[in-house]
Amino acid sequence: MLVFLFLLGLALGAVSPSEELVVEPQQNSCPSFWSIFNGRCYKYIATHLTWADAELLCVSLGGNLVSIRSQEEENFVKTLIKNFDPAQGSAWIGLSDIHKEGTWMWSDGCAAKFSHGVQESQTTIEEGKTVA
């Protein structure tokens, strides 16, 4: 199973070949079968869940839906998804305005500073796969 949930039905475009990253599970600082990037652990779960259920799953695993803080991290997450799901279907991220309409924040409590590819007017929540 893989854990990374992407909110708002984020359209994940392909990473250009020159930007492709090699995503390999590392066992030295993350649990088995998780991947590491900039000191944070990631897992993609190919299971259809609602955003809320996906977040709960991530919390049960000791994390949250992915919070994307940079273009490099976005590219890493896209590559992680591509490695496990070549069709690159939709997935959830932790970005939400669930607490206050129009005020976006990540499910881990961080303010939304990086929003490349996220349309703030998009509030429809669709079922997707999970990234933690």
Short mmCIF file of N, CA and C in Angstrom, two decimals, residues 8-131:
data_model
loop_
_atom_site.label_atom_id
_atom_site.label_comp_id
_atom_site.label_asym_id
_atom_site.label_seq_id
_atom_site.Cartn_x
_atom_site.Cartn_y
_atom_site.Cartn_z
N LEU A 8 -8.18 18.41 -3.51
CA LEU A 8 -8.63 19.29 -4.58
C LEU A 8 -8.43 18.68 -5.96
N GLY A 9 -8.33 17.40 -6.05
CA GLY A 9 -8.15 16.74 -7.33
C GLY A 9 -7.02 17.37 -8.12
N LEU A 10 -5.91 17.67 -7.45
CA LEU A 10 -4.78 18.34 -8.07
C LEU A 10 -4.38 17.62 -9.34
N ALA A 11 -4.36 18.35 -10.42
CA ALA A 11 -3.94 17.76 -11.69
C ALA A 11 -2.43 17.64 -11.66
N LEU A 12 -1.95 16.44 -11.71
CA LEU A 12 -0.52 16.21 -11.63
C LEU A 12 0.03 16.01 -13.04
N GLY A 13 0.78 16.99 -13.50
CA GLY A 13 1.38 16.90 -14.82
C GLY A 13 2.64 16.07 -14.77
N ALA A 14 3.05 15.61 -15.90
CA ALA A 14 4.27 14.80 -15.96
C ALA A 14 5.48 15.68 -15.72
N VAL A 15 6.46 15.17 -15.05
CA VAL A 15 7.71 15.86 -14.84
C VAL A 15 8.54 15.64 -16.09
N SER A 16 9.13 16.71 -16.61
CA SER A 16 9.91 16.56 -17.83
C SER A 16 11.10 15.64 -17.57
N PRO A 17 11.55 14.91 -18.60
CA PRO A 17 12.64 13.95 -18.42
C PRO A 17 13.88 14.57 -17.78
N SER A 18 14.17 15.84 -18.07
CA SER A 18 15.35 16.46 -17.49
C SER A 18 15.19 16.70 -16.00
N GLU A 19 13.94 16.72 -15.51
CA GLU A 19 13.69 16.96 -14.09
C GLU A 19 13.34 15.67 -13.35
N GLU A 20 13.33 14.54 -14.03
CA GLU A 20 12.90 13.30 -13.40
C GLU A 20 13.81 12.93 -12.25
N LEU A 21 13.21 12.52 -11.18
CA LEU A 21 13.94 12.10 -10.00
C LEU A 21 13.84 10.59 -9.87
N VAL A 22 14.82 10.01 -9.25
CA VAL A 22 14.75 8.59 -8.92
C VAL A 22 14.21 8.51 -7.51
N VAL A 23 13.09 7.83 -7.34
CA VAL A 23 12.46 7.70 -6.03
C VAL A 23 12.64 6.27 -5.57
N GLU A 24 13.44 6.09 -4.55
CA GLU A 24 13.70 4.76 -4.03
C GLU A 24 13.39 4.73 -2.54
N PRO A 25 12.73 3.68 -2.08
CA PRO A 25 12.52 3.56 -0.64
C PRO A 25 13.87 3.49 0.07
N GLN A 26 13.99 4.22 1.17
CA GLN A 26 15.21 4.20 1.96
C GLN A 26 14.85 3.77 3.36
N GLN A 27 15.63 2.89 3.92
CA GLN A 27 15.30 2.33 5.22
C GLN A 27 16.07 2.97 6.36
N ASN A 28 16.99 3.89 6.08
CA ASN A 28 17.83 4.41 7.15
C ASN A 28 17.10 5.37 8.09
N SER A 29 16.17 6.18 7.62
CA SER A 29 15.50 7.11 8.52
C SER A 29 13.98 7.11 8.38
N CYS A 30 13.46 6.33 7.48
CA CYS A 30 12.01 6.21 7.29
C CYS A 30 11.62 4.74 7.46
N PRO A 31 10.35 4.49 7.76
CA PRO A 31 9.91 3.09 7.85
C PRO A 31 10.14 2.36 6.53
N SER A 32 10.17 1.05 6.58
CA SER A 32 10.33 0.24 5.37
C SER A 32 9.27 0.60 4.34
N PHE A 33 9.67 0.64 3.09
CA PHE A 33 8.80 0.91 1.94
C PHE A 33 8.30 2.34 1.90
N TRP A 34 8.90 3.24 2.63
CA TRP A 34 8.62 4.67 2.53
C TRP A 34 9.79 5.29 1.78
N SER A 35 9.57 6.45 1.18
CA SER A 35 10.62 7.18 0.47
C SER A 35 10.94 8.44 1.26
N ILE A 36 12.18 8.90 1.13
CA ILE A 36 12.60 10.10 1.87
C ILE A 36 12.96 11.20 0.88
N PHE A 37 12.62 12.43 1.24
CA PHE A 37 13.00 13.61 0.46
C PHE A 37 13.17 14.76 1.44
N ASN A 38 14.34 15.36 1.42
CA ASN A 38 14.64 16.49 2.32
C ASN A 38 14.28 16.20 3.77
N GLY A 39 14.58 15.00 4.22
CA GLY A 39 14.36 14.65 5.62
C GLY A 39 12.93 14.31 6.00
N ARG A 40 12.03 14.25 5.02
CA ARG A 40 10.64 13.90 5.29
C ARG A 40 10.32 12.57 4.62
N CYS A 41 9.46 11.78 5.25
CA CYS A 41 9.11 10.45 4.74
C CYS A 41 7.78 10.51 3.98
N TYR A 42 7.71 9.75 2.89
CA TYR A 42 6.54 9.75 2.01
C TYR A 42 6.13 8.32 1.69
N LYS A 43 4.84 8.13 1.58
CA LYS A 43 4.32 6.83 1.15
C LYS A 43 3.06 7.09 0.33
N TYR A 44 2.94 6.39 -0.78
CA TYR A 44 1.77 6.51 -1.67
C TYR A 44 0.90 5.29 -1.49
N ILE A 45 -0.39 5.50 -1.26
CA ILE A 45 -1.33 4.39 -1.09
C ILE A 45 -2.36 4.47 -2.21
N ALA A 46 -2.38 3.45 -3.04
CA ALA A 46 -3.30 3.42 -4.19
C ALA A 46 -4.65 2.86 -3.76
N THR A 47 -5.36 3.63 -2.96
CA THR A 47 -6.68 3.24 -2.46
C THR A 47 -7.62 4.43 -2.63
N HIS A 48 -8.80 4.20 -3.17
CA HIS A 48 -9.77 5.28 -3.33
C HIS A 48 -10.42 5.58 -1.99
N LEU A 49 -10.25 6.83 -1.53
CA LEU A 49 -10.81 7.29 -0.27
C LEU A 49 -11.30 8.72 -0.44
N THR A 50 -12.15 9.17 0.46
CA THR A 50 -12.49 10.59 0.50
C THR A 50 -11.29 11.32 1.10
N TRP A 51 -11.28 12.65 0.97
CA TRP A 51 -10.18 13.42 1.53
C TRP A 51 -10.07 13.18 3.03
N ALA A 52 -11.19 13.26 3.74
CA ALA A 52 -11.19 13.09 5.20
C ALA A 52 -10.68 11.71 5.60
N ASP A 53 -11.13 10.67 4.91
CA ASP A 53 -10.67 9.31 5.23
C ASP A 53 -9.19 9.13 4.91
N ALA A 54 -8.74 9.77 3.83
CA ALA A 54 -7.33 9.70 3.47
C ALA A 54 -6.47 10.38 4.54
N GLU A 55 -6.91 11.53 5.03
CA GLU A 55 -6.18 12.22 6.10
C GLU A 55 -6.15 11.36 7.36
N LEU A 56 -7.27 10.74 7.70
CA LEU A 56 -7.32 9.87 8.88
C LEU A 56 -6.35 8.69 8.73
N LEU A 57 -6.28 8.13 7.53
CA LEU A 57 -5.34 7.03 7.28
C LEU A 57 -3.91 7.50 7.50
N CYS A 58 -3.59 8.67 6.97
CA CYS A 58 -2.24 9.20 7.14
C CYS A 58 -1.93 9.45 8.62
N VAL A 59 -2.89 10.01 9.35
CA VAL A 59 -2.70 10.25 10.78
C VAL A 59 -2.46 8.93 11.51
N SER A 60 -3.20 7.88 11.12
CA SER A 60 -3.01 6.58 11.77
C SER A 60 -1.62 6.01 11.51
N LEU A 61 -0.97 6.48 10.44
CA LEU A 61 0.38 6.04 10.11
C LEU A 61 1.44 6.99 10.66
N GLY A 62 1.00 7.99 11.42
CA GLY A 62 1.93 8.92 12.04
C GLY A 62 2.24 10.15 11.23
N GLY A 63 1.43 10.46 10.22
CA GLY A 63 1.69 11.62 9.38
C GLY A 63 0.42 12.37 9.04
N ASN A 64 0.47 13.06 7.93
CA ASN A 64 -0.66 13.79 7.37
C ASN A 64 -0.59 13.64 5.86
N LEU A 65 -1.65 14.08 5.20
CA LEU A 65 -1.59 14.19 3.75
C LEU A 65 -0.40 15.09 3.41
N VAL A 66 0.16 14.88 2.26
CA VAL A 66 1.38 15.60 1.89
C VAL A 66 1.15 17.11 1.85
N SER A 67 2.11 17.84 2.41
CA SER A 67 2.15 19.30 2.34
C SER A 67 3.30 19.65 1.42
N ILE A 68 3.00 20.28 0.31
CA ILE A 68 4.02 20.58 -0.70
C ILE A 68 4.55 21.99 -0.45
N ARG A 69 5.84 22.08 -0.17
CA ARG A 69 6.44 23.35 0.23
C ARG A 69 7.34 23.98 -0.83
N SER A 70 7.59 23.27 -1.94
CA SER A 70 8.49 23.80 -2.96
C SER A 70 8.24 23.09 -4.29
N GLN A 71 8.77 23.68 -5.35
CA GLN A 71 8.67 23.06 -6.67
C GLN A 71 9.42 21.74 -6.68
N GLU A 72 10.54 21.67 -5.98
CA GLU A 72 11.32 20.43 -5.93
C GLU A 72 10.52 19.32 -5.25
N GLU A 73 9.83 19.67 -4.17
CA GLU A 73 9.02 18.67 -3.47
C GLU A 73 7.84 18.24 -4.34
N GLU A 74 7.24 19.19 -5.05
CA GLU A 74 6.14 18.83 -5.96
C GLU A 74 6.64 17.85 -7.02
N ASN A 75 7.82 18.11 -7.59
CA ASN A 75 8.38 17.21 -8.60
C ASN A 75 8.65 15.83 -8.01
N PHE A 76 9.17 15.79 -6.78
CA PHE A 76 9.41 14.51 -6.11
C PHE A 76 8.11 13.73 -5.94
N VAL A 77 7.07 14.40 -5.46
CA VAL A 77 5.78 13.73 -5.23
C VAL A 77 5.19 13.23 -6.55
N LYS A 78 5.29 14.03 -7.60
CA LYS A 78 4.80 13.60 -8.91
C LYS A 78 5.54 12.35 -9.38
N THR A 79 6.84 12.33 -9.17
CA THR A 79 7.64 11.18 -9.57
C THR A 79 7.29 9.96 -8.73
N LEU A 80 7.08 10.15 -7.44
CA LEU A 80 6.69 9.06 -6.57
C LEU A 80 5.39 8.44 -7.05
N ILE A 81 4.42 9.27 -7.37
CA ILE A 81 3.13 8.78 -7.87
C ILE A 81 3.32 8.05 -9.19
N LYS A 82 4.11 8.65 -10.09
CA LYS A 82 4.34 8.04 -11.40
C LYS A 82 4.98 6.66 -11.26
N ASN A 83 5.89 6.51 -10.31
CA ASN A 83 6.55 5.21 -10.11
C ASN A 83 5.58 4.13 -9.66
N PHE A 84 4.57 4.50 -8.89
CA PHE A 84 3.62 3.52 -8.37
C PHE A 84 2.33 3.46 -9.18
N ASP A 85 2.03 4.51 -9.92
CA ASP A 85 0.80 4.58 -10.70
C ASP A 85 1.11 5.24 -12.04
N PRO A 86 1.60 4.45 -13.02
CA PRO A 86 1.98 5.02 -14.31
C PRO A 86 0.88 5.83 -14.99
N ALA A 87 -0.39 5.51 -14.71
CA ALA A 87 -1.49 6.28 -15.30
C ALA A 87 -1.61 7.65 -14.65
N GLN A 88 -0.97 7.85 -13.50
CA GLN A 88 -0.96 9.11 -12.77
C GLN A 88 -2.36 9.67 -12.56
N GLY A 89 -3.21 8.83 -11.99
CA GLY A 89 -4.56 9.27 -11.66
C GLY A 89 -4.54 10.35 -10.60
N SER A 90 -5.70 10.85 -10.26
CA SER A 90 -5.77 11.90 -9.26
C SER A 90 -5.41 11.36 -7.89
N ALA A 91 -4.91 12.23 -7.05
CA ALA A 91 -4.54 11.86 -5.69
C ALA A 91 -4.78 13.07 -4.79
N TRP A 92 -4.88 12.84 -3.50
CA TRP A 92 -5.13 13.92 -2.54
C TRP A 92 -3.84 14.52 -2.03
N ILE A 93 -3.86 15.83 -1.76
CA ILE A 93 -2.82 16.49 -0.98
C ILE A 93 -3.50 17.07 0.25
N GLY A 94 -2.74 17.56 1.18
CA GLY A 94 -3.30 18.05 2.43
C GLY A 94 -3.82 19.46 2.41
N LEU A 95 -3.86 20.13 1.27
CA LEU A 95 -4.32 21.51 1.21
C LEU A 95 -5.84 21.57 1.29
N SER A 96 -6.33 22.45 2.16
CA SER A 96 -7.78 22.51 2.39
C SER A 96 -8.17 23.88 2.93
N ASP A 97 -9.42 24.24 2.69
CA ASP A 97 -10.00 25.42 3.36
C ASP A 97 -11.16 24.97 4.24
N ILE A 98 -11.05 23.74 4.77
CA ILE A 98 -12.12 23.12 5.54
C ILE A 98 -12.43 23.90 6.83
N HIS A 99 -11.44 24.55 7.43
CA HIS A 99 -11.66 25.26 8.69
C HIS A 99 -12.28 26.64 8.47
N LYS A 100 -11.90 27.31 7.38
CA LYS A 100 -12.46 28.62 7.06
C LYS A 100 -12.46 28.78 5.55
N GLU A 101 -13.64 28.91 4.99
CA GLU A 101 -13.81 29.04 3.54
C GLU A 101 -12.90 30.14 3.00
N GLY A 102 -12.08 29.78 2.02
CA GLY A 102 -11.20 30.74 1.37
C GLY A 102 -9.85 30.92 2.05
N THR A 103 -9.66 30.35 3.23
CA THR A 103 -8.37 30.41 3.92
C THR A 103 -7.73 29.03 3.83
N TRP A 104 -6.69 28.95 3.01
CA TRP A 104 -6.08 27.66 2.71
C TRP A 104 -4.94 27.35 3.66
N MET A 105 -4.92 26.12 4.15
CA MET A 105 -3.81 25.65 4.97
C MET A 105 -3.64 24.15 4.77
N TRP A 106 -2.47 23.68 5.12
CA TRP A 106 -2.17 22.26 5.00
C TRP A 106 -2.72 21.51 6.20
N SER A 107 -3.03 20.25 6.02
CA SER A 107 -3.61 19.45 7.10
C SER A 107 -2.66 19.24 8.27
N ASP A 108 -1.36 19.50 8.07
CA ASP A 108 -0.41 19.42 9.19
C ASP A 108 -0.33 20.72 9.97
N GLY A 109 -1.17 21.71 9.59
CA GLY A 109 -1.25 22.97 10.31
C GLY A 109 -0.43 24.10 9.72
N CYS A 110 0.40 23.83 8.73
CA CYS A 110 1.22 24.87 8.12
C CYS A 110 0.40 25.74 7.18
N ALA A 111 0.77 27.01 7.11
CA ALA A 111 0.11 27.93 6.19
C ALA A 111 0.49 27.55 4.76
N ALA A 112 -0.41 27.81 3.83
CA ALA A 112 -0.17 27.51 2.42
C ALA A 112 0.64 28.65 1.81
N LYS A 113 1.92 28.41 1.59
CA LYS A 113 2.79 29.43 0.99
C LYS A 113 3.12 29.08 -0.44
N PHE A 114 3.28 27.80 -0.73
CA PHE A 114 3.58 27.33 -2.08
C PHE A 114 2.32 26.74 -2.66
N SER A 115 1.84 27.27 -3.77
CA SER A 115 0.57 26.79 -4.32
C SER A 115 0.65 26.55 -5.82
N HIS A 116 1.83 26.24 -6.34
CA HIS A 116 1.98 25.98 -7.77
C HIS A 116 1.00 24.90 -8.22
N GLY A 117 0.21 25.21 -9.22
CA GLY A 117 -0.70 24.22 -9.77
C GLY A 117 -2.01 24.06 -9.03
N VAL A 118 -2.19 24.76 -7.91
CA VAL A 118 -3.42 24.65 -7.14
C VAL A 118 -4.27 25.89 -7.41
N GLN A 119 -5.49 25.67 -7.84
CA GLN A 119 -6.40 26.77 -8.10
C GLN A 119 -7.22 27.03 -6.85
N GLU A 120 -7.06 28.21 -6.24
CA GLU A 120 -7.73 28.50 -4.98
C GLU A 120 -9.24 28.55 -5.12
N SER A 121 -9.76 28.75 -6.32
CA SER A 121 -11.21 28.79 -6.49
C SER A 121 -11.82 27.40 -6.56
N GLN A 122 -10.98 26.40 -6.68
CA GLN A 122 -11.47 25.03 -6.81
C GLN A 122 -11.76 24.46 -5.42
N THR A 123 -13.02 24.20 -5.13
CA THR A 123 -13.38 23.70 -3.81
C THR A 123 -14.03 22.33 -3.87
N THR A 124 -14.21 21.79 -5.05
CA THR A 124 -14.82 20.47 -5.19
C THR A 124 -13.85 19.42 -4.68
N ILE A 125 -14.34 18.56 -3.81
CA ILE A 125 -13.52 17.47 -3.30
C ILE A 125 -13.97 16.19 -3.98
N GLU A 126 -13.05 15.53 -4.64
CA GLU A 126 -13.35 14.29 -5.34
C GLU A 126 -12.62 13.15 -4.66
N GLU A 127 -13.08 11.94 -4.92
CA GLU A 127 -12.36 10.79 -4.39
C GLU A 127 -11.04 10.65 -5.11
N GLY A 128 -10.02 10.28 -4.39
CA GLY A 128 -8.70 10.12 -4.98
C GLY A 128 -7.89 9.12 -4.21
N LYS A 129 -6.65 8.97 -4.60
CA LYS A 129 -5.75 8.05 -3.93
C LYS A 129 -4.99 8.82 -2.86
N THR A 130 -4.27 8.12 -2.03
CA THR A 130 -3.69 8.71 -0.84
C THR A 130 -2.17 8.84 -0.91
N VAL A 131 -1.67 9.99 -0.49
CA VAL A 131 -0.24 10.19 -0.33
C VAL A 131 -0.03 10.75 1.07
#
